[in-house]
Short mmCIF file of C-alpha atoms in Angstrom, two decimals:
data_model
loop_
_atom_site.label_atom_id
_atom_site.label_comp_id
_atom_site.label_asym_id
_atom_site.label_seq_id
_atom_site.Cartn_x
_atom_site.Cartn_y
_atom_site.Cartn_z
CA MET A 1 82.23 124.50 64.35
CA GLU A 2 80.12 123.57 61.36
CA GLN A 3 76.81 121.89 62.05
CA TYR A 4 77.06 119.89 58.86
CA GLU A 5 80.10 118.18 57.47
CA PRO A 6 79.82 116.55 54.06
CA ASP A 7 81.47 113.16 53.78
CA SER A 8 82.18 113.30 50.07
CA LEU A 9 85.85 112.88 49.25
CA SER A 10 87.95 114.75 46.74
CA ALA A 11 89.88 113.05 43.96
CA ALA A 12 93.09 113.66 45.93
CA GLN A 13 91.68 112.00 49.04
CA LEU A 14 90.47 109.00 47.06
CA ALA A 15 93.85 108.70 45.36
CA ALA A 16 95.57 108.69 48.74
CA MET A 17 93.30 105.88 49.88
CA ARG A 18 94.05 103.85 46.76
CA ARG A 19 97.79 104.29 47.43
CA SER A 20 97.22 102.95 50.91
CA LEU A 21 95.38 99.96 49.51
CA THR A 22 98.08 99.16 46.95
CA ASN A 23 101.18 99.23 49.13
CA GLY A 24 100.71 101.60 52.01
CA ARG A 25 99.52 101.16 55.54
CA GLY A 26 96.25 99.68 54.38
CA ALA A 27 98.11 96.83 52.69
CA LEU A 28 99.73 95.66 55.92
CA THR A 29 98.62 92.82 58.15
CA ARG A 30 98.74 92.85 61.93
CA ARG A 31 101.45 90.90 63.73
CA SER A 32 103.68 90.64 60.65
CA MET A 33 103.45 94.25 59.51
CA LEU A 34 102.29 97.55 60.95
CA ARG A 35 98.60 98.00 60.18
CA ALA A 36 97.20 101.12 58.57
CA THR A 37 96.82 104.16 60.80
CA GLY A 38 95.38 106.31 58.12
CA VAL A 39 92.97 105.02 55.52
CA GLY A 40 92.81 101.33 54.85
CA ALA A 41 91.99 98.98 52.02
CA LEU A 42 88.90 100.09 50.15
CA THR A 43 86.30 98.05 48.42
CA ALA A 44 84.50 99.51 45.45
CA GLY A 45 81.41 99.81 47.62
CA GLY A 46 83.34 101.62 50.32
CA LEU A 47 84.68 104.17 47.86
CA ALA A 48 81.26 104.64 46.38
CA SER A 49 79.62 105.20 49.75
CA LEU A 50 82.18 107.82 50.72
CA SER A 51 81.83 109.59 47.41
CA ALA A 52 78.10 109.91 47.92
CA CYS A 53 76.23 112.82 49.42
CA GLY A 54 77.13 113.89 52.94
CA ILE A 55 75.00 113.01 55.94
CA PRO A 56 74.32 115.60 58.63
CA PRO A 57 75.46 114.73 62.14
CA ALA A 58 72.87 113.75 64.71
CA LYS A 59 74.01 116.56 67.02
CA ARG A 60 76.78 119.10 67.48
CA GLU A 61 80.26 118.17 68.65
CA GLY A 62 80.36 116.71 72.15
CA GLN A 63 76.61 116.18 72.21
CA GLY A 64 76.22 112.55 71.17
CA PRO A 65 72.59 111.45 71.23
CA ALA A 66 71.53 110.31 74.67
CA SER A 67 70.49 106.67 74.87
CA THR A 68 69.11 104.40 77.53
CA ASP A 69 71.83 102.33 79.17
CA PHE A 70 70.79 98.75 79.82
CA SER A 71 74.07 97.73 81.47
CA ASP A 72 72.52 97.04 84.88
CA ARG A 73 70.01 94.53 83.56
CA GLU A 74 71.96 93.22 80.52
CA LYS A 75 75.41 91.97 81.52
CA ARG A 76 76.87 91.98 78.03
CA LEU A 77 78.50 94.17 75.40
CA THR A 78 79.58 93.98 71.77
CA PHE A 79 83.14 95.04 70.86
CA SER A 80 84.27 95.59 67.24
CA ASN A 81 88.02 95.49 66.66
CA TRP A 82 90.69 94.80 64.04
CA THR A 83 91.87 91.26 63.34
CA GLN A 84 94.67 89.83 65.50
CA TYR A 85 94.59 92.87 67.74
CA ILE A 86 94.05 91.12 71.07
CA ASP A 87 95.75 88.28 72.94
CA ILE A 88 94.86 84.74 71.88
CA SER A 89 95.64 81.46 73.64
CA ASP A 90 98.29 79.12 72.25
CA ASP A 91 95.62 76.82 70.83
CA GLU A 92 93.89 79.89 69.29
CA LYS A 93 90.58 78.87 70.82
CA SER A 94 90.18 81.61 73.43
CA ARG A 95 91.03 85.21 74.28
CA PRO A 96 92.43 85.02 77.81
CA THR A 97 92.03 88.64 78.88
CA LEU A 98 88.43 88.80 77.68
CA GLU A 99 87.60 85.55 79.44
CA ALA A 100 89.15 86.85 82.65
CA PHE A 101 87.07 90.03 82.38
CA THR A 102 83.87 87.99 82.08
CA GLY A 103 84.89 85.78 84.97
CA ARG A 104 85.43 88.79 87.20
CA THR A 105 82.46 90.96 86.19
CA GLY A 106 79.88 88.55 84.82
CA ILE A 107 79.74 90.69 81.68
CA THR A 108 79.94 88.61 78.50
CA VAL A 109 81.72 90.15 75.52
CA LYS A 110 80.72 89.50 71.92
CA TYR A 111 84.08 90.21 70.33
CA THR A 112 83.93 90.73 66.57
CA GLU A 113 86.93 91.19 64.28
CA ASP A 114 84.91 93.11 61.70
CA ILE A 115 87.15 96.13 61.13
CA ASN A 116 89.34 95.66 58.06
CA ASP A 117 89.97 99.35 57.46
CA ASN A 118 88.73 102.63 58.86
CA VAL A 119 86.90 103.88 55.79
CA GLU A 120 85.05 100.67 55.06
CA PHE A 121 83.99 100.29 58.70
CA PHE A 122 82.78 103.88 58.86
CA GLY A 123 80.67 103.18 55.78
CA LYS A 124 79.02 100.29 57.66
CA ILE A 125 78.01 102.23 60.76
CA LYS A 126 77.44 105.72 59.31
CA PRO A 127 73.77 105.26 58.28
CA GLN A 128 72.73 104.13 61.77
CA LEU A 129 74.76 106.82 63.49
CA ALA A 130 73.32 109.53 61.26
CA ALA A 131 69.80 108.29 61.97
CA GLY A 132 70.41 108.20 65.73
CA GLN A 133 70.11 104.42 65.82
CA ASP A 134 72.02 101.73 67.68
CA THR A 135 74.81 100.30 65.51
CA GLY A 136 74.68 97.03 67.42
CA ARG A 137 78.12 97.83 68.86
CA ASP A 138 78.94 99.13 72.32
CA LEU A 139 82.66 99.64 71.75
CA ILE A 140 84.66 100.28 68.58
CA CYS A 141 88.38 100.73 67.86
CA VAL A 142 89.26 103.27 65.15
CA THR A 143 92.29 105.32 64.16
CA ASP A 144 92.73 108.85 65.43
CA TRP A 145 91.62 110.69 62.27
CA LEU A 146 88.36 108.70 62.13
CA ALA A 147 87.84 109.00 65.88
CA ALA A 148 88.15 112.75 65.40
CA ARG A 149 85.50 112.72 62.69
CA ILE A 150 83.06 110.61 64.70
CA ILE A 151 83.46 112.86 67.73
CA ARG A 152 83.15 116.01 65.60
CA LEU A 153 79.91 114.73 64.12
CA GLY A 154 78.50 114.09 67.59
CA TRP A 155 78.35 110.33 67.16
CA ALA A 156 80.42 109.27 70.19
CA GLN A 157 79.12 109.20 73.74
CA LYS A 158 80.90 111.16 76.44
CA LEU A 159 82.60 108.77 78.84
CA ASP A 160 81.90 108.74 82.57
CA ALA A 161 85.20 109.35 84.35
CA ALA A 162 83.86 107.65 87.50
CA ASN A 163 83.86 104.36 85.59
CA LEU A 164 87.44 104.79 84.37
CA PRO A 165 89.73 105.10 87.43
CA HIS A 166 92.54 102.93 86.04
CA ALA A 167 92.36 104.50 82.59
CA TYR A 168 92.50 108.00 84.01
CA ALA A 169 95.39 107.18 86.35
CA HIS A 170 97.50 105.11 83.95
CA LEU A 171 97.12 106.81 80.56
CA SER A 172 100.58 107.81 79.34
CA ALA A 173 101.18 111.55 79.14
CA GLN A 174 101.91 111.49 75.40
CA PHE A 175 98.35 110.31 74.68
CA ARG A 176 96.45 112.49 77.13
CA ARG A 177 95.63 115.59 75.10
CA PRO A 178 94.78 114.98 71.45
CA ASP A 179 93.45 118.13 69.80
CA TRP A 180 90.45 116.20 68.50
CA ASP A 181 89.30 115.01 71.96
CA PRO A 182 90.49 117.40 74.69
CA GLY A 183 90.83 115.65 78.02
CA ARG A 184 89.96 112.28 76.44
CA ALA A 185 86.28 113.01 77.09
CA HIS A 186 85.11 110.50 74.45
CA SER A 187 88.01 108.11 73.82
CA TYR A 188 90.92 106.13 75.21
CA PRO A 189 93.77 104.72 73.10
CA TRP A 190 94.00 100.98 72.53
CA THR A 191 97.54 101.32 71.21
CA GLY A 192 99.97 103.78 69.66
CA ILE A 193 101.89 103.63 66.36
CA SER A 194 105.17 105.46 65.83
CA THR A 195 107.02 106.69 62.72
CA VAL A 196 110.80 106.48 63.13
CA ILE A 197 113.98 106.25 61.02
CA ALA A 198 115.22 102.79 60.06
CA TYR A 199 118.55 102.01 58.42
CA ASN A 200 120.65 99.07 57.31
CA THR A 201 124.04 99.27 59.03
CA ARG A 202 125.65 97.15 56.33
CA ALA A 203 124.41 99.55 53.65
CA THR A 204 125.53 102.64 55.60
CA GLY A 205 128.97 101.23 56.36
CA GLY A 206 128.16 101.17 60.04
CA ARG A 207 127.10 104.82 60.15
CA LYS A 208 124.08 105.83 62.20
CA VAL A 209 121.24 107.67 60.47
CA ASP A 210 119.23 109.61 63.01
CA SER A 211 117.58 112.67 61.44
CA VAL A 212 115.42 113.70 58.53
CA SER A 213 118.09 116.26 57.67
CA GLN A 214 120.57 113.44 57.23
CA LEU A 215 118.13 111.56 55.01
CA LEU A 216 117.72 114.64 52.84
CA ASP A 217 121.24 116.08 52.86
CA ASP A 218 123.86 113.37 53.43
CA PRO A 219 125.56 112.79 50.05
CA ARG A 220 126.64 109.31 51.14
CA LEU A 221 122.96 108.30 51.18
CA LYS A 222 122.07 109.83 47.82
CA GLY A 223 119.71 107.65 45.83
CA ARG A 224 119.28 105.17 48.66
CA VAL A 225 116.71 107.01 50.76
CA ALA A 226 112.95 106.46 50.92
CA PHE A 227 110.14 108.45 52.45
CA LEU A 228 106.60 107.20 53.00
CA SER A 229 103.72 107.58 50.57
CA GLU A 230 101.45 108.60 53.45
CA MET A 231 101.23 112.37 53.62
CA ARG A 232 100.97 112.70 57.39
CA ASP A 233 104.10 110.63 57.98
CA SER A 234 106.48 112.20 55.46
CA VAL A 235 105.32 115.78 55.88
CA GLY A 236 104.89 115.41 59.63
CA MET A 237 108.41 114.08 60.17
CA THR A 238 109.81 116.81 57.93
CA LEU A 239 107.93 119.50 59.86
CA ILE A 240 109.37 118.18 63.11
CA ASP A 241 112.89 118.25 61.65
CA MET A 242 112.30 121.87 60.62
CA GLY A 243 111.41 122.80 64.19
CA LYS A 244 107.69 122.98 63.49
CA ASP A 245 105.04 121.25 65.54
CA PRO A 246 102.82 118.99 63.36
CA GLY A 247 100.08 119.68 65.87
CA THR A 248 99.98 123.42 65.16
CA PHE A 249 101.52 123.99 61.72
CA THR A 250 100.24 126.53 59.19
CA ASP A 251 99.68 126.34 55.43
CA ALA A 252 103.01 128.10 54.96
CA ASP A 253 104.74 125.51 57.16
CA PHE A 254 103.19 122.69 55.14
CA ASP A 255 104.32 124.26 51.88
CA ALA A 256 107.85 124.70 53.25
CA ALA A 257 108.01 121.05 54.24
CA VAL A 258 106.78 119.94 50.82
CA GLY A 259 109.36 122.23 49.24
CA ARG A 260 112.11 120.64 51.26
CA LEU A 261 111.00 117.19 50.18
CA GLN A 262 110.75 118.41 46.57
CA LYS A 263 114.41 119.39 46.68
CA GLY A 264 115.22 115.84 47.75
CA VAL A 265 113.26 114.55 44.77
CA THR A 266 114.86 116.98 42.32
CA THR A 267 118.42 116.19 43.43
CA ARG A 268 117.56 112.46 43.48
CA GLN A 269 118.56 112.21 47.11
CA ILE A 270 115.19 110.50 47.60
CA ARG A 271 114.97 107.29 45.64
CA ARG A 272 111.23 106.92 46.00
CA PHE A 273 108.17 107.24 48.22
CA THR A 274 107.01 103.87 49.46
CA GLY A 275 104.31 102.05 51.30
CA ASN A 276 105.22 99.03 53.35
CA ASP A 277 107.25 97.68 50.44
CA TYR A 278 110.28 99.54 51.81
CA THR A 279 110.80 96.58 54.15
CA ALA A 280 112.20 94.26 51.47
CA ASP A 281 114.51 96.92 49.97
CA LEU A 282 115.80 97.97 53.38
CA SER A 283 116.50 94.41 54.43
CA LYS A 284 118.41 93.71 51.21
CA GLY A 285 120.37 96.96 51.48
CA ASP A 286 118.97 98.49 48.28
CA LEU A 287 117.75 101.24 50.59
CA ALA A 288 120.28 102.48 53.12
CA ALA A 289 117.78 104.41 55.25
CA CYS A 290 114.13 105.46 55.29
CA LEU A 291 111.18 106.55 57.33
CA ALA A 292 109.57 103.46 58.80
CA TRP A 293 106.69 102.31 60.99
CA ALA A 294 107.84 100.95 64.33
CA GLY A 295 105.95 97.68 64.02
CA ASP A 296 107.83 96.93 60.81
CA VAL A 297 111.13 97.59 62.53
CA ILE A 298 110.40 95.06 65.28
CA GLN A 299 109.66 92.43 62.65
CA LEU A 300 112.66 93.32 60.48
CA GLN A 301 115.08 93.21 63.41
CA ALA A 302 113.87 89.73 64.30
CA ASP A 303 115.00 88.53 60.87
CA ASN A 304 117.99 90.76 60.07
CA PRO A 305 120.62 91.90 62.61
CA ASP A 306 121.74 94.69 60.24
CA ILE A 307 118.49 96.63 60.74
CA ALA A 308 118.66 99.48 63.25
CA PHE A 309 116.40 102.38 64.10
CA ALA A 310 116.76 105.89 65.46
CA ILE A 311 114.49 108.37 67.19
CA PRO A 312 115.43 111.81 65.85
CA SER A 313 116.46 114.28 68.52
CA ALA A 314 113.95 116.72 67.02
CA GLY A 315 111.10 114.30 67.67
CA TYR A 316 108.95 111.74 65.90
CA LEU A 317 105.33 111.18 64.88
CA THR A 318 102.87 109.01 66.82
CA SER A 319 99.27 108.17 65.96
CA SER A 320 96.82 105.95 67.82
CA ASP A 321 93.94 103.51 67.55
CA ASN A 322 91.17 104.49 69.95
CA LEU A 323 88.22 103.03 71.83
CA LEU A 324 84.90 104.86 71.46
CA VAL A 325 81.33 104.16 72.63
CA PRO A 326 79.13 105.03 69.64
CA SER A 327 75.93 106.96 70.10
CA GLY A 328 72.92 104.73 70.62
CA ALA A 329 74.94 101.95 72.28
CA ARG A 330 72.87 99.96 74.78
CA HIS A 331 75.66 99.05 77.19
CA LYS A 332 77.77 102.16 77.78
CA ALA A 333 78.68 101.42 81.41
CA ASN A 334 79.69 97.86 80.53
CA ALA A 335 81.89 99.21 77.73
CA GLU A 336 83.50 101.68 80.13
CA LYS A 337 84.29 98.83 82.51
CA LEU A 338 86.04 96.98 79.69
CA ILE A 339 88.05 100.07 78.71
CA ASP A 340 89.13 100.51 82.31
CA TYR A 341 90.01 96.83 82.62
CA TYR A 342 92.57 97.11 79.81
CA TYR A 343 94.28 99.90 81.73
CA GLU A 344 94.97 97.66 84.71
CA LEU A 345 98.69 97.01 84.61
CA PRO A 346 98.73 93.17 84.41
CA VAL A 347 96.07 93.20 81.70
CA ALA A 348 97.80 95.95 79.71
CA ALA A 349 101.05 93.97 79.89
CA ARG A 350 99.39 90.82 78.54
CA LEU A 351 97.94 92.76 75.62
CA ALA A 352 101.23 94.53 74.83
CA ALA A 353 103.15 91.26 74.97
CA TYR A 354 100.90 89.80 72.33
CA ILE A 355 100.39 92.65 69.84
CA ASN A 356 103.80 94.42 70.19
CA TYR A 357 102.50 97.93 69.55
CA VAL A 358 103.22 101.06 71.59
CA CYS A 359 101.51 100.52 74.94
CA PRO A 360 99.61 103.65 76.07
CA VAL A 361 99.55 102.50 79.71
CA ASP A 362 102.02 104.15 82.06
CA GLY A 363 103.69 102.01 84.72
CA VAL A 364 103.32 98.70 82.88
CA ARG A 365 107.03 97.99 82.45
CA GLY A 366 107.41 95.78 85.53
CA GLU A 367 104.42 93.64 84.60
CA LEU A 368 105.64 93.28 81.02
CA ALA A 369 109.12 92.30 82.22
CA ARG A 370 107.60 89.36 84.08
CA ILE A 371 106.25 88.13 80.75
CA ASP A 372 109.26 88.95 78.55
CA PRO A 373 112.14 91.21 79.67
CA SER A 374 113.15 91.94 76.07
CA LEU A 375 109.72 93.40 75.31
CA ALA A 376 109.81 95.55 78.43
CA ALA A 377 113.19 96.92 77.29
CA ASN A 378 112.03 97.68 73.73
CA PRO A 379 111.41 101.44 73.32
CA LEU A 380 109.21 100.79 70.31
CA ILE A 381 106.73 99.13 72.67
CA LEU A 382 107.41 101.06 75.87
CA PRO A 383 108.97 104.45 75.13
CA ASP A 384 110.93 105.80 78.06
CA ARG A 385 110.12 109.27 79.36
CA ALA A 386 112.73 110.95 77.18
CA MET A 387 111.43 109.25 74.06
CA ALA A 388 107.78 109.86 74.95
CA ALA A 389 108.58 113.55 75.39
CA LYS A 390 109.69 113.66 71.74
CA SER A 391 106.41 112.25 70.46
CA ARG A 392 104.28 114.53 68.29
CA ALA A 393 100.86 114.11 66.73
CA PHE A 394 99.66 115.38 63.36
CA ARG A 395 96.83 117.81 63.94
CA SER A 396 93.27 117.30 62.80
CA LEU A 397 92.51 118.58 59.31
CA SER A 398 89.36 120.11 57.92
CA SER A 399 87.99 118.57 54.75
CA ALA A 400 89.28 121.54 52.75
CA GLU A 401 92.76 121.26 54.26
CA GLU A 402 92.96 117.55 53.63
CA THR A 403 91.99 118.01 49.99
CA ALA A 404 94.54 120.78 49.45
CA TYR A 405 97.35 118.98 51.26
CA GLU A 406 96.77 115.65 49.55
CA GLU A 407 96.79 117.36 46.15
CA LYS A 408 100.14 118.98 46.88
CA PHE A 409 101.58 115.77 48.25
CA ALA A 410 100.33 113.73 45.29
CA LYS A 411 102.11 116.15 42.95
CA LEU A 412 105.29 115.78 45.00
CA ILE A 413 105.37 112.00 44.85
CA GLY A 414 104.10 111.76 41.28
CA ALA A 415 100.92 109.93 42.22
#
């Protein structure tokens, strides 16, 4: 483990972020589209800050700076999250689950929707974290790749399992063992995000499309197939189809997956690589089938009965947004109580019913059915055990790996 990790980004990494801003995950809005799980929309300042010199971590991995916890005497906490990522009352004047938490515990929550993308947010808090200072936030919600970086740099506090009985008991198996936080020592998922196959039954003549191999090899789909412009999604799903685990793949495996996709480009089986703009083409039938983000599929199906989805028998890719207590936070125990609260089954159901993302809480189906039976039956929100067993995660990448892989992927897609 390196003691120092520079935060400067290569040209390939910056290009990938700009793609995400233009039409990828970073261009999506919550509720109507699946929000970015990789890098989000970047301001000029955000790009500049990440291109600057690296900052050494405060401590080694797993050794976040110790800080005094004022939770006993200060019944409050500050929680930074993404916009529209929590339940809101019908009159949009309150957040029912947060208010119920305060009513029960006496802990007031300053809830701030100040995360617009991972990179920009990291740029805001990085100087304080590097200096061992309080960021002014007790709880943050960031995507898995950024959570991995914060933990690796030693900027996340280790959680006290004694304060997390519901979270420990109810965390779904598919989210329990990320390679970047073994045993969930520093994080718990707020929600999961899945990459699946979507198709237009009218455009396929009623045929089901349920594998990456079919996307790449079925002559009846030639020229009407799209893959995603996000490297982890397209390469990860291709690796899974090839029998490789995206959590343990090698350089040779990555190259083989890119080669397989290149064949699809050369033969014009693949029409194009897209961001979230695949939704319009799929709905119209200009695309017959594509890789898709599950949140998009839920929205598309609400508007178009021809849209269907499939979970490949080989497996599918899942990422997550995660709750962390940053180093220097003043109210760690209060933050842990809030994390644990959202793993209570009735509370988890209320949240899932509102945001419609993959719920990481096991055993919530009955509670969700009381709110809306159709949501409880939707595998894109509550995967059953068979589907959850097919979930795979893309492994953490070193800075060198990410640069090399993004360069190869950019060449593939012509970016």
